[in-house]
């Protein structure tokens, strides 16, 4: 995942007065994406005991994938509807 | 509370701790990012009125999703069953739609920065100061309770000392609100919204799988009243855990909810930061959509906990408040467990950030500037706002320890709200609708309403009306129903006194009330031009509000039908 530079908010929002603030969708996408990857990697190494605890559902694996997909949707949304200056 | 062992209920590994660490780092970085855009007091207190509607809408909901609300609604789900949904569908959504459709123009277009300031413009300084002081005090108290709730969760789950947890939570909120102001609070709340849902979802998924699905969950309930929503609400011989339909519809649905959602500044402030009148009006209506689904993440886990946690809510088992933590300990493997702990921590920060950012605005604009130090530079008040944040958080660390000395703080606080919110809402409503309402009528009406609620509260335990089936035993008394009727008493008391005093005191001239009351628009309003522009249907607050009402009524009917089919 190509992570935008968090220390420089102007890279997140290119144009407009509201671009004073960075785009919140990027931040949400990054956090959910990181969490998704963390869960997915955990899910790959889940022990029998932790699988049994969750009723046999590989929840870390599937929920990790789910969160990465949601994170991706935030980036798609930002691509489709970039912040524009309110006239 | 009884858990004194250093060992918590949950066993987190290093990976689990990484989830809250990522979260805390993000939220502090967020504060510093937002700081670059915070140059004036308007940026700090009102986020420069620059937020899009989806951001303010989610923040609007998050501000009310503190750890207290999450654990409390799960506790309600376990204790009362399905009727706890009323607090969302009957108690919140109609009020939020009303705020967006009817009330928001008066707040947003008059360019007031707070609810107390609206009272000053519509009525007088005495009413303004009374409300500002009550609000500031209540926000610091609630922030303290939130802080205590967080520390209690950390202590219970992880075994950390209470004092350390309180200090840690306060420090994180302090940094990002002092640095970033309301923008940071709002951005943080939107992020929290998604983290909370992500953290709670695995509990619901595994929990439902564990009990064997929806119908199996229903059959696990101890008795059928746990599946009642509107069933058993006959006046005079009610059996529903929340009492009869008059109390439900009038007390909870109308007065308590409308009072809370339309006049609680910590909520209204989110909408005031929106980038246009239309966005401000859509803020609570957009927030209503997630509110529709929140019972799935709170009430339902409560019911699941009742089904699978042995002795929940009994003398020899965990309390109802521990419904969600118990499920986490039983069902979640490491990984999603860390995410769920993060969700609870995030929930606490959402609640506390809302209290603190509401407090610093009212303290600076409604107490300090008009009554203590007047006519100073914008920069001066921005700094006062930062200091108010620091002081508010330090004081709430103190009130957290007060909260720690109470057993059932949540019921107590809810009762206090019915004392203050309902009179304020009633005065607001009469003042908006009736031009003749006078300033002093508002002041005395609010005091009279609080007194009426207090009387009702002390009389209720000696009336058979408030006991299940009319049998006067302690266990059959419905404290919730007494709160609902207390709100009705407050409404009547406020309305009568306000109207009576208005008839023989002097109202303000109509020229001073433009844009503040119904039927008297301000032709110079900065939003007048916006009103002339056409809005596409999917941005019309009225249409969206009606759609939302239809959805919530349909959902309520679907629950009753499902209940009948079991």
XYZ file of C-alpha atoms in Angstrom:
653
model
C 0.000 0.000 0.000
C 1.351 3.351 -1.049
C 0.908 5.576 1.984
C 0.531 9.321 1.470
C 2.914 11.450 3.518
C 0.975 12.228 6.695
C 3.361 14.964 7.754
C 2.549 17.045 4.717
C -1.219 17.584 4.464
C -0.977 19.525 1.216
C -0.187 16.317 -0.650
C -3.537 14.898 0.423
C -5.623 17.794 -0.845
C -4.478 19.642 -3.857
C -7.006 22.372 -4.423
C -9.478 24.694 -2.755
C -9.917 26.649 0.427
C -11.236 23.638 2.316
C -7.986 22.005 1.239
C -6.486 23.920 4.132
C -7.490 20.756 5.941
C -6.314 17.429 4.606
C -8.812 14.915 3.253
C -10.267 12.918 6.121
C -11.076 10.012 3.798
C -7.354 9.365 3.336
C -6.805 9.116 7.093
C -9.755 6.734 7.575
C -8.576 4.636 4.633
C -5.056 4.386 6.064
C -6.161 3.432 9.598
C -8.711 0.835 8.445
C -6.204 -0.501 5.907
C -3.484 -0.938 8.540
C -5.943 -2.661 10.882
C -7.104 -4.925 8.066
C -3.554 -5.977 7.201
C -2.728 -6.553 10.880
C -5.783 -8.802 11.266
C -5.069 -10.632 8.016
C -1.495 -11.456 9.016
C -2.727 -12.578 12.451
C -5.336 -14.722 10.730
C -2.648 -16.492 8.655
C -0.959 -17.627 11.861
C -4.045 -18.309 13.997
C -3.639 -21.259 16.343
C -6.248 -24.019 16.722
C -7.118 -22.601 20.147
C -7.951 -19.131 18.865
C -9.994 -20.617 16.002
C -11.948 -22.680 18.507
C -12.594 -19.622 20.659
C -14.255 -17.856 17.724
C -16.598 -20.793 17.125
C -14.391 -22.103 14.312
C -14.778 -18.952 12.224
C -11.433 -17.652 10.837
C -12.603 -14.188 11.905
C -9.176 -12.487 11.825
C -8.608 -13.579 8.230
C -12.033 -12.634 6.869
C -12.501 -9.461 8.874
C -8.991 -8.378 7.837
C -9.909 -8.783 4.163
C -13.200 -6.963 4.783
C -11.450 -3.964 6.397
C -8.912 -3.729 3.556
C -11.804 -3.662 1.061
C -13.572 -0.914 3.058
C -10.294 1.045 3.193
C -10.006 0.682 -0.585
C -13.530 2.094 -0.993
C -12.473 5.268 0.844
C -9.613 5.747 -1.631
C -11.952 5.083 -4.568
C -14.443 7.608 -3.157
C -11.700 10.211 -2.877
C -10.618 9.522 -6.461
C -14.210 9.822 -7.771
C -15.144 12.947 -5.769
C -12.081 15.006 -4.886
C -12.491 17.967 -2.531
C -13.383 21.055 -4.504
C -13.624 24.676 -3.533
C -17.084 25.744 -2.389
C -18.271 28.657 -4.492
C -16.140 -2.005 41.962
C -15.048 -5.371 43.173
C -12.242 -6.360 40.800
C -9.042 -5.599 42.663
C -6.704 -8.106 41.110
C -3.917 -6.767 38.915
C -4.924 -9.394 36.323
C -7.651 -8.223 33.940
C -10.519 -10.138 32.366
C -8.816 -10.209 28.958
C -5.475 -11.629 27.954
C -3.977 -9.392 25.318
C -0.761 -10.268 23.515
C 1.716 -7.825 21.968
C -0.223 -7.735 18.716
C -3.438 -6.727 20.496
C -1.670 -3.771 22.101
C -0.539 -2.618 18.651
C -4.164 -1.738 17.730
C -4.710 0.945 20.418
C -1.129 2.184 19.924
C -1.795 2.789 16.207
C -5.001 4.548 17.165
C -3.466 6.863 19.770
C -0.607 7.837 17.454
C -3.045 8.593 14.624
C -5.285 10.764 16.793
C -2.373 12.846 18.114
C -0.902 13.240 14.601
C -4.393 14.317 13.516
C -4.365 17.121 16.097
C -1.074 18.474 14.761
C -2.204 18.222 11.121
C -5.331 20.205 11.898
C -3.341 22.803 13.844
C -1.996 24.238 10.584
C -5.510 25.305 9.650
C -6.392 26.717 13.082
C -5.487 30.405 13.119
C -8.572 32.214 14.415
C -10.987 31.637 17.296
C -13.617 30.793 14.668
C -11.398 27.956 13.386
C -10.852 26.655 16.907
C -14.460 26.814 18.144
C -16.536 26.339 15.004
C -14.044 24.614 12.679
C -14.315 27.675 10.443
C -17.785 26.539 9.323
C -16.069 24.476 6.636
C -17.142 20.832 7.147
C -19.039 18.748 4.563
C -22.340 17.215 5.699
C -21.187 13.571 5.808
C -18.354 14.542 8.190
C -20.562 16.581 10.548
C -23.303 13.940 10.320
C -21.026 11.111 11.470
C -19.434 13.343 14.129
C -22.955 14.184 15.318
C -23.578 10.489 15.969
C -20.101 9.791 17.368
C -20.395 12.571 19.934
C -23.154 10.455 21.467
C -21.263 7.131 21.183
C -19.153 7.354 24.317
C -18.066 4.267 26.208
C -20.952 4.993 28.586
C -23.518 4.797 25.800
C -22.034 1.639 24.254
C -21.794 -0.299 27.515
C -25.035 1.269 28.816
C -27.110 0.326 25.758
C -25.721 -3.210 25.814
C -26.698 -3.322 29.502
C -30.201 -2.130 28.542
C -30.366 -4.830 25.859
C -29.529 -7.497 28.430
C -31.844 -6.076 31.100
C -34.872 -4.949 29.038
C -34.380 -6.875 25.788
C -35.651 -5.562 22.455
C -37.510 -2.593 23.963
C -34.078 -0.972 24.457
C -34.305 -0.229 20.707
C -36.779 2.533 21.646
C -33.831 4.643 22.847
C -32.615 4.697 19.226
C -35.645 4.508 16.952
C -38.234 6.303 19.059
C -35.949 8.332 21.289
C -33.322 9.633 18.903
C -34.222 9.469 15.212
C -37.462 11.529 15.148
C -35.797 14.184 17.317
C -32.757 14.318 15.045
C -34.979 14.741 11.977
C -36.903 17.494 13.757
C -33.654 19.279 14.597
C -32.534 19.200 10.963
C -35.844 20.095 9.371
C -37.294 22.651 11.785
C -34.743 23.932 14.300
C -31.403 24.177 12.536
C -32.211 27.325 10.483
C -32.676 29.314 13.705
C -29.275 28.221 15.005
C -27.217 28.290 11.839
C -28.586 31.362 10.046
C -28.556 33.590 13.135
C -24.770 32.875 13.309
C -24.911 32.146 17.028
C -21.909 30.133 18.184
C -23.784 28.249 20.892
C -27.202 27.340 22.277
C -26.814 29.701 25.280
C -26.076 32.549 22.864
C -29.328 31.845 21.066
C -31.100 32.287 24.428
C -29.334 35.640 24.949
C -30.437 36.931 21.549
C -33.998 35.621 21.885
C -34.485 36.369 25.608
C -32.057 38.110 27.988
C -28.705 37.898 29.770
C -30.136 36.219 32.864
C -31.506 33.296 30.816
C -28.228 33.162 28.908
C -26.047 33.016 31.999
C -28.269 30.456 33.757
C -28.060 28.109 30.783
C -24.336 28.716 30.121
C -23.397 27.908 33.717
C -25.592 24.782 33.867
C -24.189 23.571 30.556
C -20.535 24.194 31.463
C -20.978 22.423 34.785
C -22.811 19.449 33.292
C -20.196 18.986 30.532
C -17.336 18.839 33.029
C -19.304 16.356 35.146
C -20.101 14.128 32.163
C -16.507 14.324 30.893
C -15.473 13.081 34.336
C -17.927 10.185 34.127
C -16.634 9.285 30.671
C -13.104 9.371 32.003
C -14.059 7.155 34.914
C -15.868 4.751 32.580
C -12.740 4.473 30.442
C -10.498 3.871 33.431
C -12.924 1.250 34.718
C -12.909 -0.561 31.371
C -9.117 -0.543 31.224
C -8.890 -1.711 34.805
C -11.441 -4.492 34.314
C -10.117 -5.680 30.986
C -6.393 -5.168 31.264
C -5.788 -4.851 34.982
C -4.103 -1.445 34.855
C -4.499 0.853 37.913
C -7.509 3.235 37.807
C -5.520 6.437 38.458
C -3.003 5.636 35.714
C -5.779 4.915 33.195
C -7.584 8.174 34.038
C -4.370 10.184 33.567
C -3.512 8.443 30.276
C -6.964 9.002 28.763
C -7.016 12.649 29.857
C -3.543 13.269 28.411
C -4.423 11.963 24.923
C -7.659 13.982 24.701
C -5.827 17.039 26.058
C -3.158 16.967 23.371
C -5.387 16.653 20.351
C -8.138 19.070 21.411
C -5.803 21.800 22.722
C -3.760 21.604 19.555
C -6.456 21.124 16.940
C -9.665 22.513 18.480
C -13.098 21.536 17.187
C -11.817 20.403 13.765
C -9.600 17.821 15.447
C -12.477 16.747 17.706
C -14.809 16.324 14.722
C -12.256 14.546 12.517
C -11.364 12.335 15.460
C -15.032 11.504 15.999
C -15.549 10.430 12.394
C -12.490 8.175 12.586
C -13.762 6.835 15.922
C -17.111 6.043 14.338
C -15.520 3.598 11.904
C -13.147 2.125 14.475
C -16.029 1.539 16.920
C -18.118 -0.263 14.306
C -15.116 -2.314 13.127
C -14.314 -3.301 16.703
C -17.856 -4.299 17.695
C -18.816 -6.132 14.479
C -16.834 -9.328 15.219
C -18.618 -9.650 18.586
C -21.992 -9.589 16.821
C -20.903 -11.984 14.054
C -19.370 -14.617 16.324
C -22.042 -14.108 18.981
C -24.944 -14.685 16.584
C -23.170 -17.703 15.119
C -22.612 -19.053 18.627
C -26.284 -18.876 19.719
C -27.430 -20.192 16.317
C -28.997 -17.190 14.591
C -31.803 -14.671 15.212
C -34.667 -17.049 16.045
C -32.456 -19.083 18.346
C -31.458 -15.865 20.101
C -35.143 -15.065 20.676
C -35.721 -18.497 22.214
C -32.781 -17.968 24.569
C -34.490 -15.004 26.255
C -35.632 -15.678 29.840
C -39.231 -14.555 29.192
C -41.308 -13.131 26.351
C -41.345 -9.521 27.642
C -37.689 -9.441 26.562
C -38.961 -9.436 22.970
C -41.537 -6.667 23.509
C -41.149 -3.350 21.734
C -44.693 -1.951 21.591
C -46.364 -5.024 23.129
C -47.583 -4.695 26.710
C -47.692 -0.904 26.787
C -51.412 -0.591 27.696
C -52.044 2.408 29.959
C -52.895 1.409 33.542
C -51.840 -2.260 33.338
C -48.569 -2.230 31.432
C -46.126 -5.160 31.402
C -43.507 -3.772 28.969
C -40.186 -3.183 30.791
C -40.265 0.497 29.788
C -43.840 1.207 30.927
C -46.938 2.408 29.059
C -47.160 4.050 25.643
C -47.962 7.528 27.011
C -44.663 7.641 28.884
C -42.835 6.109 25.931
C -44.256 8.306 23.199
C -44.600 11.592 25.090
C -41.868 11.327 27.708
C -39.080 9.449 25.928
C -40.034 9.892 22.277
C -41.029 13.552 22.430
C -39.789 15.448 25.473
C -36.597 13.715 26.633
C -35.299 13.006 23.137
C -36.294 16.310 21.545
C -34.911 18.081 24.606
C -31.601 16.269 24.369
C -31.022 16.367 20.619
C -32.290 19.854 19.811
C -30.767 21.810 22.702
C -27.640 19.869 23.739
C -24.895 22.123 22.516
C -22.274 19.366 22.378
C -24.447 17.905 19.581
C -25.651 21.104 17.903
C -22.053 22.408 17.719
C -21.206 19.656 15.192
C -23.908 20.906 12.834
C -22.871 24.555 13.311
C -19.447 23.693 11.869
C -21.016 22.617 8.550
C -20.106 24.537 5.399
C -23.639 25.711 4.479
C -27.137 25.949 5.930
C -28.188 22.979 3.831
C -25.268 20.888 5.131
C -26.071 21.947 8.696
C -29.694 20.842 8.281
C -28.669 17.515 6.740
C -26.163 16.844 9.550
C -28.583 15.249 12.072
C -30.572 13.561 9.269
C -27.429 11.914 7.857
C -26.568 10.929 11.434
C -29.984 9.260 11.763
C -29.097 6.573 9.201
C -26.240 4.992 11.228
C -28.371 5.523 14.355
C -30.883 3.110 12.789
C -28.257 0.338 12.748
C -26.554 1.032 16.076
C -28.885 -1.274 18.095
C -27.276 -4.115 16.110
C -23.937 -3.200 17.698
C -25.196 -2.464 21.231
C -28.640 -3.877 22.106
C -28.098 -7.138 20.213
C -24.722 -7.928 21.890
C -26.490 -7.263 25.215
C -29.113 -9.899 24.358
C -26.436 -12.312 23.103
C -24.579 -11.860 26.388
C -27.764 -12.677 28.294
C -28.026 -15.905 26.285
C -24.449 -17.171 26.641
C -22.830 -15.543 29.699
C -23.814 -17.569 32.794
C -25.511 -15.602 35.626
C -25.282 -12.241 33.793
C -27.018 -9.570 35.876
C -27.556 -11.906 38.814
C -26.051 -11.573 42.278
C -23.495 -14.332 41.593
C -22.458 -13.175 38.093
C -21.110 -10.172 36.176
C -23.279 -7.000 36.099
C -25.277 -6.025 33.000
C -22.676 -3.305 32.369
C -20.139 -6.067 31.694
C -22.179 -7.604 28.866
C -19.809 -6.523 26.079
C -16.533 -7.046 28.006
C -17.708 -10.557 28.987
C -18.482 -11.406 25.369
C -15.054 -10.126 24.320
C -13.391 -12.383 26.874
C -15.463 -15.405 25.824
C -15.593 -15.107 22.044
C -12.808 -12.968 20.585
C -9.415 -14.441 19.669
C -6.291 -12.259 19.771
C -6.382 -9.892 16.830
C -10.046 -8.857 16.692
C -9.770 -8.676 20.486
C -7.236 -5.853 20.207
C -9.503 -4.099 17.718
C -12.495 -4.374 20.082
C -10.484 -2.935 22.989
C -9.488 -0.073 20.681
C -13.177 0.461 19.829
C -14.081 0.907 23.495
C -11.162 3.297 24.029
C -12.210 5.219 20.901
C -15.775 5.361 22.187
C -14.630 6.955 25.392
C -12.581 9.537 23.505
C -15.547 10.418 21.247
C -17.703 11.165 24.277
C -15.058 13.052 26.178
C -13.916 15.123 23.167
C -17.523 16.218 22.578
C -17.936 17.295 26.209
C -14.624 19.134 26.283
C -15.055 20.971 22.966
C -18.591 22.012 23.965
C -17.284 23.190 27.333
C -14.418 25.311 26.008
C -16.695 27.119 23.546
C -19.392 27.960 26.084
C -16.801 28.880 28.728
C -14.975 31.268 26.378
C -17.841 32.775 24.398
C -20.689 32.669 26.909
C -19.040 33.119 30.295
C -15.573 34.670 29.894
C -16.123 37.109 26.992
C -19.489 38.663 27.966
C -19.152 38.650 31.747
C -15.444 38.564 32.724
C -12.980 40.071 30.214
C -14.611 41.949 27.314
C -13.418 43.475 24.040
C -10.096 41.713 23.592
C -8.517 40.442 20.387
C -9.559 37.279 18.567
C -6.147 35.837 19.396
C -6.757 36.439 23.112
C -10.002 34.420 23.065
C -8.346 31.645 21.041
C -5.796 31.313 23.845
C -8.536 31.424 26.502
C -10.201 28.577 24.610
C -7.008 26.509 24.810
C -6.653 27.221 28.522
C -10.339 26.415 29.076
C -9.672 23.048 27.444
C -6.766 22.352 29.773
C -8.706 23.457 32.852
C -11.825 21.554 31.765
C -9.834 18.337 31.390
C -7.990 18.805 34.699
C -11.309 19.428 36.483
C -12.855 16.378 34.816
C -10.015 14.247 36.173
C -11.265 15.462 39.568
C -14.919 14.740 38.751
C -13.844 11.293 37.543
C -12.892 10.487 41.114
C -16.269 11.836 42.318
C -17.963 9.549 39.781
C -15.898 6.662 41.140
C -17.647 7.038 44.494
C -21.133 6.456 43.056
C -22.661 3.050 42.419
C -25.154 3.792 39.671
C -24.016 7.047 38.160
C -25.825 6.616 34.843
C -29.376 6.590 36.229
C -28.537 9.569 38.398
C -27.199 11.599 35.466
C -30.194 10.717 33.282
C -32.482 12.025 35.993
C -30.536 15.312 36.145
C -30.852 15.674 32.373
C -34.629 15.347 32.573
C -34.454 18.208 35.112
C -32.539 20.569 32.809
C -32.998 19.519 29.161
C -36.793 19.333 29.027
C -37.392 22.852 30.487
C -34.786 24.288 28.108
C -36.383 22.570 25.114
C -39.885 23.698 26.139
C -38.806 27.334 26.488
C -36.969 27.110 23.176
C -40.016 25.669 21.402
C -42.482 28.212 22.845
C -40.031 31.042 22.197
C -39.625 30.059 18.548
C -43.338 29.541 17.877
C -44.863 32.383 19.957
C -43.547 35.882 19.359
C -45.131 37.190 22.581
C -42.892 35.007 24.837
C -41.041 37.440 27.146
C -37.436 37.170 28.443
C -38.352 36.835 32.106
C -41.095 34.314 31.328
C -38.371 32.132 29.787
C -36.125 32.475 32.832
C -38.801 31.600 35.396
C -40.376 28.989 33.113
C -37.097 27.061 32.994
C -36.722 27.167 36.777
C -40.374 26.116 37.263
C -39.887 23.186 34.873
C -36.877 21.898 36.787
C -38.853 22.170 40.033
C -41.796 20.223 38.502
C -39.482 17.431 37.361
C -37.973 17.239 40.839
C -41.429 16.978 42.470
C -42.510 14.276 40.007
C -39.329 12.361 40.695
C -39.909 12.274 44.448
C -43.642 11.478 44.200
C -43.382 8.631 41.616
C -42.154 5.860 43.977
C -45.350 6.181 46.054
C -47.744 5.777 43.095
C -48.972 2.358 41.901
C -49.068 3.811 38.347
C -45.286 3.333 38.062
C -45.249 -0.335 39.139
C -45.433 -3.248 36.665
C -48.997 -4.607 36.768
C -49.853 -2.000 39.433
C -48.326 -4.110 42.227
C -46.230 -1.935 44.522
C -43.056 -4.000 45.009
C -39.588 -2.515 44.677
C -38.543 -4.848 41.848
C -41.599 -3.840 39.787
C -40.879 -0.103 39.908
C -39.834 1.296 36.502
C -37.278 4.069 37.071
C -37.218 4.713 33.320
C -40.985 5.245 33.247
C -40.678 7.654 36.203
C -38.061 9.602 34.215
C -40.411 9.732 31.201
C -43.293 11.086 33.314
C -40.890 13.479 35.071
C -40.145 14.975 31.658
C -43.885 15.376 31.019
C -44.227 17.195 34.375
C -41.290 19.462 33.481
C -42.912 20.273 30.133
C -46.252 21.207 31.724
C -44.594 23.238 34.493
C -42.411 25.188 32.064
C -45.203 25.787 29.550
C -47.733 27.040 32.128
C -45.333 29.419 33.897
C -43.856 30.723 30.625
C -47.256 31.494 29.142
C -48.680 33.027 32.353
C -45.688 35.329 32.991
C -45.588 36.321 29.308
C -49.092 37.787 29.560
C -48.070 40.514 32.000
C -44.408 41.210 31.152
C -42.942 43.076 28.152
C -41.817 41.081 25.093
C -38.846 42.133 22.983
C -39.715 44.222 19.895
C -40.054 42.217 16.702
C -37.152 44.150 15.126
C -34.740 42.423 17.538
C -36.060 38.933 16.777
C -35.497 38.649 13.028
C -34.202 35.219 12.093
C -34.704 33.951 15.651
C -38.392 33.007 15.559
C -40.863 31.284 13.277
C -42.405 33.424 10.546
C -39.996 36.352 10.950
C -37.035 35.719 8.631
C -33.992 37.973 8.628
C -33.713 39.504 5.133
C -30.015 40.221 5.757
C -29.213 36.626 6.691
C -25.993 35.405 5.043
C -27.908 32.279 4.002
C -30.708 34.159 2.198
C -29.010 33.725 -1.176
C -28.526 30.015 -0.593
C -32.263 29.586 0.053
C -33.027 30.901 -3.426
C -30.822 28.327 -5.147
C -32.528 25.081 -6.045
C -31.269 21.998 -4.242
C -31.349 18.578 -5.902
C -33.853 16.222 -4.235
C -31.149 14.049 -2.649
C -29.930 17.106 -0.736
C -33.326 18.305 0.458
C -33.474 18.072 4.289
C -37.269 17.767 4.308
C -37.377 14.955 1.765
C -34.478 13.087 3.380
C -36.161 13.516 6.769
C -39.445 12.058 5.529
C -37.629 9.115 3.877
C -35.786 8.439 7.130
C -39.057 8.492 9.124
C -40.658 6.013 6.702
C -37.647 3.686 7.052
C -37.722 3.768 10.868
C -41.495 3.138 11.000
C -41.090 0.226 8.571
C -38.255 -1.192 10.684
C -40.392 -0.941 13.847
C -43.282 -2.762 12.152
C -40.881 -5.434 10.867
C -39.708 -6.126 14.448
C -43.307 -6.489 15.701
C -44.117 -8.885 12.807
C -40.950 -10.921 13.459
C -41.893 -11.128 17.152
C -45.380 -12.398 16.231
C -43.963 -15.056 13.887
C -41.833 -16.722 16.553
